[in-house]
Structures are given as structure tokens and as C-alpha cells.
PDB file of C-alpha atoms in Angstrom:
ATOM      1  CA  UNK O   1      -4.945-144.880 -12.206  1.00 59.00           C
ATOM      2  CA  UNK O   2      -3.664-143.292  -9.008  1.00 79.00           C
ATOM      3  CA  UNK O   3      -6.015-143.439  -6.029  1.00 87.00           C
ATOM      4  CA  UNK O   4      -6.030-140.999  -3.141  1.00 92.00           C
ATOM      5  CA  UNK O   5      -7.800-140.660   0.190  1.00 94.00           C
ATOM      6  CA  UNK O   6      -9.974-137.573   0.556  1.00 95.00           C
ATOM      7  CA  UNK O   7     -11.409-136.446   3.882  1.00 96.00           C
ATOM      8  CA  UNK O   8     -15.132-135.774   3.871  1.00 95.00           C
ATOM      9  CA  UNK O   9     -16.872-133.056   5.925  1.00 91.00           C
ATOM     10  CA  UNK O  10     -18.250-135.778   8.223  1.00 89.00           C
ATOM     11  CA  UNK O  11     -14.668-136.789   9.065  1.00 89.00           C
ATOM     12  CA  UNK O  12     -14.327-140.146   7.331  1.00 96.00           C
ATOM     13  CA  UNK O  13     -12.195-140.770   4.232  1.00 97.00           C
ATOM     14  CA  UNK O  14     -13.167-141.780   0.715  1.00 97.00           C
ATOM     15  CA  UNK O  15     -11.190-143.181  -2.176  1.00 95.00           C
ATOM     16  CA  UNK O  16     -11.022-140.950  -5.240  1.00 94.00           C
ATOM     17  CA  UNK O  17     -11.670-141.193  -8.081  1.00 92.00           C
ATOM     18  CA  UNK O  18     -14.921-142.994  -7.352  1.00 90.00           C
ATOM     19  CA  UNK O  19     -16.134-145.775  -9.638  1.00 90.00           C
ATOM     20  CA  UNK O  20     -19.429-145.260 -11.400  1.00 90.00           C
ATOM     21  CA  UNK O  21     -22.399-147.345 -10.237  1.00 87.00           C
ATOM     22  CA  UNK O  22     -22.127-149.453 -13.398  1.00 87.00           C
ATOM     23  CA  UNK O  23     -18.410-150.023 -12.860  1.00 88.00           C
ATOM     24  CA  UNK O  24     -18.935-151.061  -9.266  1.00 88.00           C
ATOM     25  CA  UNK O  25     -21.812-153.384 -10.147  1.00 84.00           C
ATOM     26  CA  UNK O  26     -19.690-155.002 -12.852  1.00 86.00           C
ATOM     27  CA  UNK O  27     -16.812-155.474 -10.416  1.00 87.00           C
ATOM     28  CA  UNK O  28     -18.919-157.351  -7.894  1.00 83.00           C
ATOM     29  CA  UNK O  29     -20.807-159.269 -10.537  1.00 78.00           C
ATOM     30  CA  UNK O  30     -17.767-160.436 -12.481  1.00 76.00           C
ATOM     31  CA  UNK O  31     -14.982-160.592  -9.930  1.00 62.00           C
ATOM     32  CA  UNK O  32     -16.562-161.218  -6.553  1.00 52.00           C
ATOM     33  CA  UNK O  33     -20.077-162.608  -6.752  1.00 52.00           C
ATOM     34  CA  UNK O  34     -21.701-165.145  -8.989  1.00 53.00           C
ATOM     35  CA  UNK O  35     -18.572-166.771 -10.384  1.00 53.00           C
ATOM     36  CA  UNK O  36     -19.437-169.348 -13.026  1.00 49.00           C
ATOM     37  CA  UNK O  37     -16.515-171.631 -12.169  1.00 51.00           C
ATOM     38  CA  UNK O  38     -17.797-172.358  -8.670  1.00 50.00           C
ATOM     39  CA  UNK O  39     -15.160-170.223  -6.960  1.00 50.00           C
ATOM     40  CA  UNK O  40     -17.425-167.842  -5.067  1.00 53.00           C
ATOM     41  CA  UNK O  41     -16.285-166.108  -1.871  1.00 57.00           C
ATOM     42  CA  UNK O  42     -18.114-168.842   0.017  1.00 52.00           C
ATOM     43  CA  UNK O  43     -16.404-171.826  -1.655  1.00 52.00           C
ATOM     44  CA  UNK O  44     -14.616-172.843   1.536  1.00 63.00           C
ATOM     45  CA  UNK O  45     -15.453-174.566   4.757  1.00 87.00           C
ATOM     46  CA  UNK O  46     -15.596-173.319   8.327  1.00 95.00           C
ATOM     47  CA  UNK O  47     -14.525-175.112  11.471  1.00 96.00           C
ATOM     48  CA  UNK O  48     -17.191-175.921  14.041  1.00 97.00           C
ATOM     49  CA  UNK O  49     -15.915-173.121  16.278  1.00 98.00           C
ATOM     50  CA  UNK O  50     -15.967-170.608  13.423  1.00 97.00           C
ATOM     51  CA  UNK O  51     -19.593-171.484  12.737  1.00 97.00           C
ATOM     52  CA  UNK O  52     -20.439-170.996  16.405  1.00 98.00           C
ATOM     53  CA  UNK O  53     -18.523-167.696  16.394  1.00 98.00           C
ATOM     54  CA  UNK O  54     -20.782-166.427  13.595  1.00 98.00           C
ATOM     55  CA  UNK O  55     -23.666-166.495  16.082  1.00 98.00           C
ATOM     56  CA  UNK O  56     -21.854-164.126  18.454  1.00 98.00           C
ATOM     57  CA  UNK O  57     -22.829-161.040  16.441  1.00 98.00           C
ATOM     58  CA  UNK O  58     -26.596-161.692  16.381  1.00 98.00           C
ATOM     59  CA  UNK O  59     -26.516-162.810  20.023  1.00 98.00           C
ATOM     60  CA  UNK O  60     -24.803-159.526  20.922  1.00 98.00           C
ATOM     61  CA  UNK O  61     -27.398-157.600  18.918  1.00 98.00           C
ATOM     62  CA  UNK O  62     -30.264-159.399  20.628  1.00 98.00           C
ATOM     63  CA  UNK O  63     -28.857-158.514  24.048  1.00 98.00           C
ATOM     64  CA  UNK O  64     -28.310-154.855  23.135  1.00 98.00           C
ATOM     65  CA  UNK O  65     -31.861-154.725  21.732  1.00 98.00           C
ATOM     66  CA  UNK O  66     -33.211-156.073  25.018  1.00 98.00           C
ATOM     67  CA  UNK O  67     -36.864-156.120  24.036  1.00 97.00           C
ATOM     68  CA  UNK O  68     -39.431-158.446  22.502  1.00 98.00           C
ATOM     69  CA  UNK O  69     -39.042-159.471  18.847  1.00 98.00           C
ATOM     70  CA  UNK O  70     -40.470-157.169  16.201  1.00 98.00           C
ATOM     71  CA  UNK O  71     -39.806-156.344  12.567  1.00 98.00           C
ATOM     72  CA  UNK O  72     -36.225-156.664  11.324  1.00 98.00           C
ATOM     73  CA  UNK O  73     -34.468-155.753   8.094  1.00 98.00           C
ATOM     74  CA  UNK O  74     -30.921-156.846   7.323  1.00 98.00           C
ATOM     75  CA  UNK O  75     -29.112-154.834   4.660  1.00 98.00           C
ATOM     76  CA  UNK O  76     -26.381-157.093   3.327  1.00 97.00           C
ATOM     77  CA  UNK O  77     -27.340-160.646   4.294  1.00 98.00           C
ATOM     78  CA  UNK O  78     -24.139-162.383   3.208  1.00 96.00           C
ATOM     79  CA  UNK O  79     -24.237-166.011   4.255  1.00 97.00           C
ATOM     80  CA  UNK O  80     -27.479-165.621   6.189  1.00 98.00           C
ATOM     81  CA  UNK O  81     -26.354-166.512   9.711  1.00 98.00           C
ATOM     82  CA  UNK O  82     -27.820-163.364  11.264  1.00 98.00           C
ATOM     83  CA  UNK O  83     -31.125-163.484   9.385  1.00 98.00           C
ATOM     84  CA  UNK O  84     -31.550-167.159  10.280  1.00 98.00           C
ATOM     85  CA  UNK O  85     -30.804-166.432  13.952  1.00 98.00           C
ATOM     86  CA  UNK O  86     -33.503-163.788  14.251  1.00 98.00           C
ATOM     87  CA  UNK O  87     -36.123-165.723  12.313  1.00 98.00           C
ATOM     88  CA  UNK O  88     -35.630-168.596  14.758  1.00 98.00           C
ATOM     89  CA  UNK O  89     -36.127-166.093  17.606  1.00 98.00           C
ATOM     90  CA  UNK O  90     -39.587-165.165  16.325  1.00 98.00           C
ATOM     91  CA  UNK O  91     -38.770-161.948  14.480  1.00 98.00           C
ATOM     92  CA  UNK O  92     -40.613-160.887  11.326  1.00 98.00           C
ATOM     93  CA  UNK O  93     -37.387-160.627   9.380  1.00 98.00           C
ATOM     94  CA  UNK O  94     -36.264-160.138   5.816  1.00 98.00           C
ATOM     95  CA  UNK O  95     -33.072-159.075   4.120  1.00 98.00           C
ATOM     96  CA  UNK O  96     -31.731-157.511   0.993  1.00 97.00           C
ATOM     97  CA  UNK O  97     -28.515-158.166  -0.872  1.00 96.00           C
ATOM     98  CA  UNK O  98     -26.854-157.866  -4.242  1.00 93.00           C
ATOM     99  CA  UNK O  99     -26.626-161.650  -4.528  1.00 93.00           C
ATOM    100  CA  UNK O 100     -27.920-164.807  -2.882  1.00 94.00           C
ATOM    101  CA  UNK O 101     -24.649-166.750  -3.333  1.00 93.00           C
ATOM    102  CA  UNK O 102     -23.888-166.906   0.387  1.00 94.00           C
ATOM    103  CA  UNK O 103     -27.430-167.793   1.394  1.00 97.00           C
ATOM    104  CA  UNK O 104     -27.630-170.559  -1.212  1.00 95.00           C
ATOM    105  CA  UNK O 105     -24.399-172.001   0.186  1.00 94.00           C
ATOM    106  CA  UNK O 106     -25.321-171.965   3.899  1.00 96.00           C
ATOM    107  CA  UNK O 107     -29.044-171.222   4.398  1.00 97.00           C
ATOM    108  CA  UNK O 108     -30.985-171.979   1.186  1.00 97.00           C
ATOM    109  CA  UNK O 109     -34.269-172.017   3.122  1.00 97.00           C
ATOM    110  CA  UNK O 110     -33.958-168.237   3.536  1.00 97.00           C
ATOM    111  CA  UNK O 111     -34.623-167.533  -0.149  1.00 95.00           C
ATOM    112  CA  UNK O 112     -38.241-166.541   0.542  1.00 96.00           C
ATOM    113  CA  UNK O 113     -37.030-163.849   2.974  1.00 98.00           C
ATOM    114  CA  UNK O 114     -34.635-162.159   0.522  1.00 98.00           C
ATOM    115  CA  UNK O 115     -34.931-159.167  -1.776  1.00 98.00           C
ATOM    116  CA  UNK O 116     -32.193-159.134  -4.411  1.00 97.00           C
ATOM    117  CA  UNK O 117     -30.821-156.128  -6.270  1.00 95.00           C
ATOM    118  CA  UNK O 118     -29.306-152.713  -5.675  1.00 94.00           C
ATOM    119  CA  UNK O 119     -29.564-151.788  -1.989  1.00 96.00           C
ATOM    120  CA  UNK O 120     -30.402-148.142  -2.684  1.00 97.00           C
ATOM    121  CA  UNK O 121     -33.189-149.003  -5.111  1.00 97.00           C
ATOM    122  CA  UNK O 122     -34.632-151.640  -2.784  1.00 98.00           C
ATOM    123  CA  UNK O 123     -34.543-149.275   0.194  1.00 98.00           C
ATOM    124  CA  UNK O 124     -36.221-146.550  -1.855  1.00 98.00           C
ATOM    125  CA  UNK O 125     -38.999-149.017  -2.671  1.00 98.00           C
ATOM    126  CA  UNK O 126     -39.430-149.889   1.011  1.00 98.00           C
ATOM    127  CA  UNK O 127     -39.546-146.193   1.939  1.00 98.00           C
ATOM    128  CA  UNK O 128     -42.085-145.454  -0.802  1.00 98.00           C
ATOM    129  CA  UNK O 129     -44.331-148.213   0.568  1.00 98.00           C
ATOM    130  CA  UNK O 130     -44.096-146.748   4.068  1.00 97.00           C
ATOM    131  CA  UNK O 131     -42.331-149.789   5.506  1.00 98.00           C
ATOM    132  CA  UNK O 132     -40.592-149.341   8.860  1.00 98.00           C
ATOM    133  CA  UNK O 133     -38.587-151.752  11.000  1.00 98.00           C
ATOM    134  CA  UNK O 134     -37.824-151.949  14.696  1.00 98.00           C
ATOM    135  CA  UNK O 135     -34.296-153.233  14.143  1.00 98.00           C
ATOM    136  CA  UNK O 136     -32.142-152.646  11.055  1.00 98.00           C
ATOM    137  CA  UNK O 137     -28.799-154.423  10.713  1.00 98.00           C
ATOM    138  CA  UNK O 138     -26.191-153.193   8.247  1.00 98.00           C
ATOM    139  CA  UNK O 139     -22.977-155.148   8.731  1.00 98.00           C
ATOM    140  CA  UNK O 140     -19.955-154.370   6.550  1.00 97.00           C
ATOM    141  CA  UNK O 141     -21.861-152.602   3.805  1.00 98.00           C
ATOM    142  CA  UNK O 142     -21.161-148.909   4.452  1.00 98.00           C
ATOM    143  CA  UNK O 143     -17.519-149.197   3.404  1.00 98.00           C
ATOM    144  CA  UNK O 144     -18.468-150.673   0.018  1.00 96.00           C
ATOM    145  CA  UNK O 145     -21.030-148.217  -1.355  1.00 96.00           C
ATOM    146  CA  UNK O 146     -20.517-145.117  -3.487  1.00 95.00           C
ATOM    147  CA  UNK O 147     -22.805-142.951  -1.318  1.00 96.00           C
ATOM    148  CA  UNK O 148     -22.440-144.020   2.337  1.00 97.00           C
ATOM    149  CA  UNK O 149     -24.162-140.918   3.711  1.00 97.00           C
ATOM    150  CA  UNK O 150     -27.092-141.517   1.370  1.00 97.00           C
ATOM    151  CA  UNK O 151     -27.315-145.049   2.747  1.00 98.00           C
ATOM    152  CA  UNK O 152     -27.406-143.793   6.354  1.00 98.00           C
ATOM    153  CA  UNK O 153     -30.169-141.356   5.416  1.00 98.00           C
ATOM    154  CA  UNK O 154     -32.243-144.119   3.844  1.00 98.00           C
ATOM    155  CA  UNK O 155     -31.755-146.355   6.863  1.00 98.00           C
ATOM    156  CA  UNK O 156     -32.991-143.550   9.092  1.00 98.00           C
ATOM    157  CA  UNK O 157     -36.158-143.330   7.017  1.00 98.00           C
ATOM    158  CA  UNK O 158     -37.048-146.994   7.595  1.00 98.00           C
ATOM    159  CA  UNK O 159     -36.237-147.336  11.299  1.00 98.00           C
ATOM    160  CA  UNK O 160     -39.402-147.080  13.373  1.00 97.00           C
ATOM    161  CA  UNK O 161     -39.650-144.509  16.192  1.00 95.00           C
ATOM    162  CA  UNK O 162     -37.776-146.002  19.134  1.00 96.00           C
ATOM    163  CA  UNK O 163     -36.079-148.445  16.809  1.00 98.00           C
ATOM    164  CA  UNK O 164     -32.396-149.320  16.536  1.00 98.00           C
ATOM    165  CA  UNK O 165     -29.731-149.506  13.839  1.00 98.00           C
ATOM    166  CA  UNK O 166     -26.710-151.786  14.038  1.00 98.00           C
ATOM    167  CA  UNK O 167     -23.986-150.665  11.633  1.00 98.00           C
ATOM    168  CA  UNK O 168     -20.589-152.364  11.473  1.00 98.00           C
ATOM    169  CA  UNK O 169     -17.549-151.286   9.462  1.00 98.00           C
ATOM    170  CA  UNK O 170     -13.800-151.905   9.599  1.00 98.00           C
ATOM    171  CA  UNK O 171     -11.839-149.677  11.962  1.00 98.00           C
ATOM    172  CA  UNK O 172      -9.375-148.203   9.467  1.00 98.00           C
ATOM    173  CA  UNK O 173      -6.912-145.371   9.936  1.00 96.00           C
ATOM    174  CA  UNK O 174      -6.667-146.172  13.649  1.00 97.00           C
ATOM    175  CA  UNK O 175      -3.836-145.104  15.950  1.00 98.00           C
ATOM    176  CA  UNK O 176      -2.813-148.773  16.226  1.00 98.00           C
ATOM    177  CA  UNK O 177      -2.420-149.042  12.471  1.00 98.00           C
ATOM    178  CA  UNK O 178      -0.389-145.819  12.526  1.00 97.00           C
ATOM    179  CA  UNK O 179       1.910-147.386  15.122  1.00 98.00           C
ATOM    180  CA  UNK O 180       2.377-150.473  12.983  1.00 98.00           C
ATOM    181  CA  UNK O 181       3.451-148.309  10.053  1.00 98.00           C
ATOM    182  CA  UNK O 182       5.737-146.111  12.192  1.00 98.00           C
ATOM    183  CA  UNK O 183       7.513-149.246  13.415  1.00 97.00           C
ATOM    184  CA  UNK O 184       7.947-150.317   9.760  1.00 97.00           C
ATOM    185  CA  UNK O 185       5.993-153.513  10.321  1.00 97.00           C
ATOM    186  CA  UNK O 186       3.613-152.846   7.422  1.00 96.00           C
ATOM    187  CA  UNK O 187       3.465-150.565   4.410  1.00 95.00           C
ATOM    188  CA  UNK O 188       1.845-147.115   4.708  1.00 94.00           C
ATOM    189  CA  UNK O 189      -1.956-147.318   4.467  1.00 93.00           C
ATOM    190  CA  UNK O 190      -1.719-151.110   4.349  1.00 96.00           C
ATOM    191  CA  UNK O 191      -5.398-151.201   5.286  1.00 96.00           C
ATOM    192  CA  UNK O 192      -6.568-149.738   1.971  1.00 95.00           C
ATOM    193  CA  UNK O 193      -8.665-152.278   0.054  1.00 94.00           C
ATOM    194  CA  UNK O 194      -9.942-150.526  -3.075  1.00 92.00           C
ATOM    195  CA  UNK O 195     -12.147-151.073  -4.979  1.00 91.00           C
ATOM    196  CA  UNK O 196     -13.834-153.320  -2.411  1.00 94.00           C
ATOM    197  CA  UNK O 197     -13.641-150.618   0.242  1.00 97.00           C
ATOM    198  CA  UNK O 198     -14.403-147.105  -0.951  1.00 97.00           C
ATOM    199  CA  UNK O 199     -14.982-145.514   2.480  1.00 98.00           C
ATOM    200  CA  UNK O 200     -12.858-145.635   5.636  1.00 98.00           C
ATOM    201  CA  UNK O 201     -13.975-145.011   9.221  1.00 98.00           C
ATOM    202  CA  UNK O 202     -12.205-145.264  12.560  1.00 98.00           C
ATOM    203  CA  UNK O 203     -13.702-145.191  16.043  1.00 98.00           C
ATOM    204  CA  UNK O 204     -13.663-141.390  16.055  1.00 97.00           C
ATOM    205  CA  UNK O 205     -15.203-140.785  12.641  1.00 97.00           C
ATOM    206  CA  UNK O 206     -17.979-143.383  12.544  1.00 98.00           C
ATOM    207  CA  UNK O 207     -19.968-141.718  15.374  1.00 98.00           C
ATOM    208  CA  UNK O 208     -19.487-138.327  13.696  1.00 97.00           C
ATOM    209  CA  UNK O 209     -20.777-139.638  10.371  1.00 97.00           C
ATOM    210  CA  UNK O 210     -23.823-141.114  12.097  1.00 98.00           C
ATOM    211  CA  UNK O 211     -24.539-137.905  14.010  1.00 97.00           C
ATOM    212  CA  UNK O 212     -24.326-135.895  10.780  1.00 96.00           C
ATOM    213  CA  UNK O 213     -27.154-138.011   9.385  1.00 97.00           C
ATOM    214  CA  UNK O 214     -29.570-137.857  12.295  1.00 97.00           C
ATOM    215  CA  UNK O 215     -28.390-140.754  14.464  1.00 98.00           C
ATOM    216  CA  UNK O 216     -27.487-140.918  18.144  1.00 98.00           C
ATOM    217  CA  UNK O 217     -24.972-143.632  19.035  1.00 98.00           C
ATOM    218  CA  UNK O 218     -26.124-145.491  22.143  1.00 98.00           C
ATOM    219  CA  UNK O 219     -23.480-148.231  22.115  1.00 98.00           C
ATOM    220  CA  UNK O 220     -20.074-148.424  20.418  1.00 98.00           C
ATOM    221  CA  UNK O 221     -18.118-151.671  20.324  1.00 98.00           C
ATOM    222  CA  UNK O 222     -14.817-152.830  18.852  1.00 98.00           C
ATOM    223  CA  UNK O 223     -14.188-156.460  17.973  1.00 98.00           C
ATOM    224  CA  UNK O 224     -10.957-158.262  18.874  1.00 98.00           C
ATOM    225  CA  UNK O 225      -8.043-156.150  17.524  1.00 98.00           C
ATOM    226  CA  UNK O 226      -6.446-158.765  15.310  1.00 98.00           C
ATOM    227  CA  UNK O 227      -4.076-156.137  13.916  1.00 97.00           C
ATOM    228  CA  UNK O 228      -2.254-156.200  17.263  1.00 98.00           C
ATOM    229  CA  UNK O 229      -0.453-159.266  15.877  1.00 98.00           C
ATOM    230  CA  UNK O 230       1.238-156.977  13.358  1.00 98.00           C
ATOM    231  CA  UNK O 231       3.297-155.452  16.176  1.00 98.00           C
ATOM    232  CA  UNK O 232       5.116-158.780  16.509  1.00 97.00           C
ATOM    233  CA  UNK O 233       7.331-159.723  13.526  1.00 96.00           C
ATOM    234  CA  UNK O 234       6.747-163.398  14.345  1.00 97.00           C
ATOM    235  CA  UNK O 235       2.986-163.005  13.745  1.00 98.00           C
ATOM    236  CA  UNK O 236       3.087-160.234  11.138  1.00 97.00           C
ATOM    237  CA  UNK O 237       0.583-161.510   8.632  1.00 97.00           C
ATOM    238  CA  UNK O 238       0.971-158.521   6.308  1.00 95.00           C
ATOM    239  CA  UNK O 239       4.584-159.521   5.615  1.00 94.00           C
ATOM    240  CA  UNK O 240       3.783-163.232   5.601  1.00 96.00           C
ATOM    241  CA  UNK O 241       0.187-163.991   4.604  1.00 95.00           C
ATOM    242  CA  UNK O 242       0.523-167.606   5.738  1.00 97.00           C
ATOM    243  CA  UNK O 243       0.433-166.382   9.354  1.00 97.00           C
ATOM    244  CA  UNK O 244      -2.981-164.781   9.006  1.00 97.00           C
ATOM    245  CA  UNK O 245      -5.104-167.879   9.469  1.00 96.00           C
ATOM    246  CA  UNK O 246      -3.635-168.758  12.869  1.00 97.00           C
ATOM    247  CA  UNK O 247      -4.089-165.147  13.979  1.00 98.00           C
ATOM    248  CA  UNK O 248      -7.726-165.427  12.930  1.00 97.00           C
ATOM    249  CA  UNK O 249      -8.165-168.660  14.889  1.00 98.00           C
ATOM    250  CA  UNK O 250      -6.640-166.964  17.938  1.00 98.00           C
ATOM    251  CA  UNK O 251      -9.235-164.212  17.697  1.00 98.00           C
ATOM    252  CA  UNK O 252     -12.054-166.746  17.417  1.00 98.00           C
ATOM    253  CA  UNK O 253     -10.722-168.789  20.347  1.00 98.00           C
ATOM    254  CA  UNK O 254     -10.430-165.697  22.558  1.00 98.00           C
ATOM    255  CA  UNK O 255     -13.930-164.387  21.877  1.00 98.00           C
ATOM    256  CA  UNK O 256     -15.546-167.810  22.129  1.00 98.00           C
ATOM    257  CA  UNK O 257     -13.707-168.531  25.369  1.00 98.00           C
ATOM    258  CA  UNK O 258     -14.859-165.234  26.826  1.00 98.00           C
ATOM    259  CA  UNK O 259     -18.443-165.969  25.765  1.00 98.00           C
ATOM    260  CA  UNK O 260     -18.495-169.539  27.079  1.00 98.00           C
ATOM    261  CA  UNK O 261     -16.479-169.159  30.285  1.00 98.00           C
ATOM    262  CA  UNK O 262     -17.660-165.706  31.313  1.00 98.00           C
ATOM    263  CA  UNK O 263     -20.750-164.355  29.568  1.00 98.00           C
ATOM    264  CA  UNK O 264     -22.097-162.494  26.588  1.00 98.00           C
ATOM    265  CA  UNK O 265     -22.134-159.416  28.797  1.00 98.00           C
ATOM    266  CA  UNK O 266     -18.382-159.896  29.303  1.00 98.00           C
ATOM    267  CA  UNK O 267     -17.856-159.983  25.545  1.00 98.00           C
ATOM    268  CA  UNK O 268     -19.776-156.730  25.185  1.00 98.00           C
ATOM    269  CA  UNK O 269     -17.792-155.127  28.005  1.00 98.00           C
ATOM    270  CA  UNK O 270     -14.527-156.176  26.331  1.00 98.00           C
ATOM    271  CA  UNK O 271     -15.710-154.789  23.007  1.00 98.00           C
ATOM    272  CA  UNK O 272     -16.883-151.578  24.666  1.00 98.00           C
ATOM    273  CA  UNK O 273     -13.392-151.113  26.074  1.00 98.00           C
ATOM    274  CA  UNK O 274     -11.827-151.740  22.674  1.00 98.00           C
ATOM    275  CA  UNK O 275     -13.930-149.021  21.070  1.00 98.00           C
ATOM    276  CA  UNK O 276     -13.098-146.583  23.862  1.00 98.00           C
ATOM    277  CA  UNK O 277      -9.403-147.302  23.296  1.00 98.00           C
ATOM    278  CA  UNK O 278      -9.795-146.847  19.537  1.00 98.00           C
ATOM    279  CA  UNK O 279      -8.950-150.448  18.648  1.00 98.00           C
ATOM    280  CA  UNK O 280     -10.778-153.398  17.132  1.00 97.00           C
ATOM    281  CA  UNK O 281     -10.402-154.587  13.568  1.00 97.00           C
ATOM    282  CA  UNK O 282     -14.138-154.192  13.092  1.00 98.00           C
ATOM    283  CA  UNK O 283     -16.315-151.714  14.943  1.00 98.00           C
ATOM    284  CA  UNK O 284     -20.035-151.618  15.608  1.00 98.00           C
ATOM    285  CA  UNK O 285     -22.275-148.688  16.437  1.00 98.00           C
ATOM    286  CA  UNK O 286     -25.818-149.103  17.711  1.00 99.00           C
ATOM    287  CA  UNK O 287     -27.752-145.935  17.000  1.00 98.00           C
ATOM    288  CA  UNK O 288     -31.238-144.483  17.321  1.00 98.00           C
ATOM    289  CA  UNK O 289     -32.800-141.857  15.054  1.00 97.00           C
ATOM    290  CA  UNK O 290     -33.048-138.379  16.540  1.00 95.00           C
TER     291      UNK O 290
END
């Protein structure tokens, strides 16, 4: 079946045709999560520095939040590093996810703080109960769901007045990626990742999508632009996948060095500059409901 990118009124792009909810659930159940042969996405080890790097995101979020702990909801818990971080900081925190595979691998003690199932159904239940949260974190979920605007609307309904949303997505369709293609260093639209990624945002379109759903972006950050390595044929990991791991370790070393030798504020300033320049393999928007 031929797939195509379709621009939405909010400015971002979607893959069409869209899978049905049942098709998407079956894909993640059978091909990505819950493998019966032990080969889950988390069946690998991390270096000590990679594990430390995983704490950079929640540390950044804590600094941007800048207030006392409150109630936190994480939509898409993954391996549990962020949820564990905030629980240790005294937050009343819980998370929801499609699976607990990652948590069972790295933070099994978090099981009591998890709600498992369809994110939309679980959020609807929270809304119906009148639950609200001071801080809601939604990292690398928006690109996966069939109805991303519906997800943003639900998140707005559960953020408390004066609260904050952290939403992170890949920065796809960027000018840097266009340059890589123009220089024939990667195939056109090399960043497409269907059916895992159904929705595509760059640093221009993510703020527009948030604004269209009642959010005001108060901080916009771009993580280290690992795709810059694709401009160099000697580090072009799209042509030679074996080069990707060392590029990843370079990214980790840079961000950890900046954090350790300068400050967390310096990391945020670097990431702020990346977003302003339209680069960063992943981008993060902090937004408040309006």
C-alpha cells in the first residue's frame, strides 16, 4: 500500500492512509511490545553515561518548572526513568502506558504507579473523575497516535490552572534534513518511520499545533542535532547504519560534558538556540493552557 504525507490545517503532516485503532494496537502488541521470545525493545544494555544522560530530560523539566513539587502525570512512561526521578523528588506522580515492559526491565518498583491500557481511554477516565495535574509530561507519544490533536485536547483538560505540559516529538521535515537530501546524502523523506510514526512536526509546526488546541508555548528546546552527522559522508549513518552508534555516543558525550562542566542552564540555553535555528533531532515544547 502506498503511503503519502498530507498536510493538516494545523500545519503538521500525517501519514495516509491511517491505520485503524485495532490495526495499530495489534502492531504494537505483536511487533513492538510484549514479545514472547524475550526480544523486547528494552532487551539491551546501556553504558553508565547513557544511564546518566537519561536523567538530563527530567532534570531539565524540573528546572523549567521552577516551583515546589505537586501532582504529576506522565503519558508514555517507557522505561520509567522520568517517573522514578520525580517520585524521588517528592512529587505525587503516576503514569500511563500501553505496556509495562520497559518499567519491568528498569524500574519494577514503579508498577504501583502505573495505569496500563489505551492512552485515550485512560485520559478520558481521569477527566471524568475530575483529576488535574500540575505537570503533565508527554515524551515521544504525539507522533505515534492516530488522533494527535485529540490527545492535545485531552491533555489540556487535565492540566491544572497555572500548570505546565512538556511535550516532546521528533523534529522531522526540518530545513537541515532538506539540505541532507539536496546534497544526495540520504534518500528523500528518509525520516519517515511509518507505521511507528504517523504524525510529523518540525520546529515551526509544533508550536502552531499546540496553539490550535489552546496551548501557549513558554519554552521551546531542540536536543543535539545528531542528523548533522549526515552532512559528512564519513559519518553518514543513513548510508552505513554501523556508524550510527558512535554518532549517538558523540551526542551523549557532548550533552553530558555541557551539563557537568558548565551547567544545566547551559544545556537549556544550547537547546533553546537549536530550536530557534530549527534544528535538533528531538524537540520539546513547554506549554501552558490558555
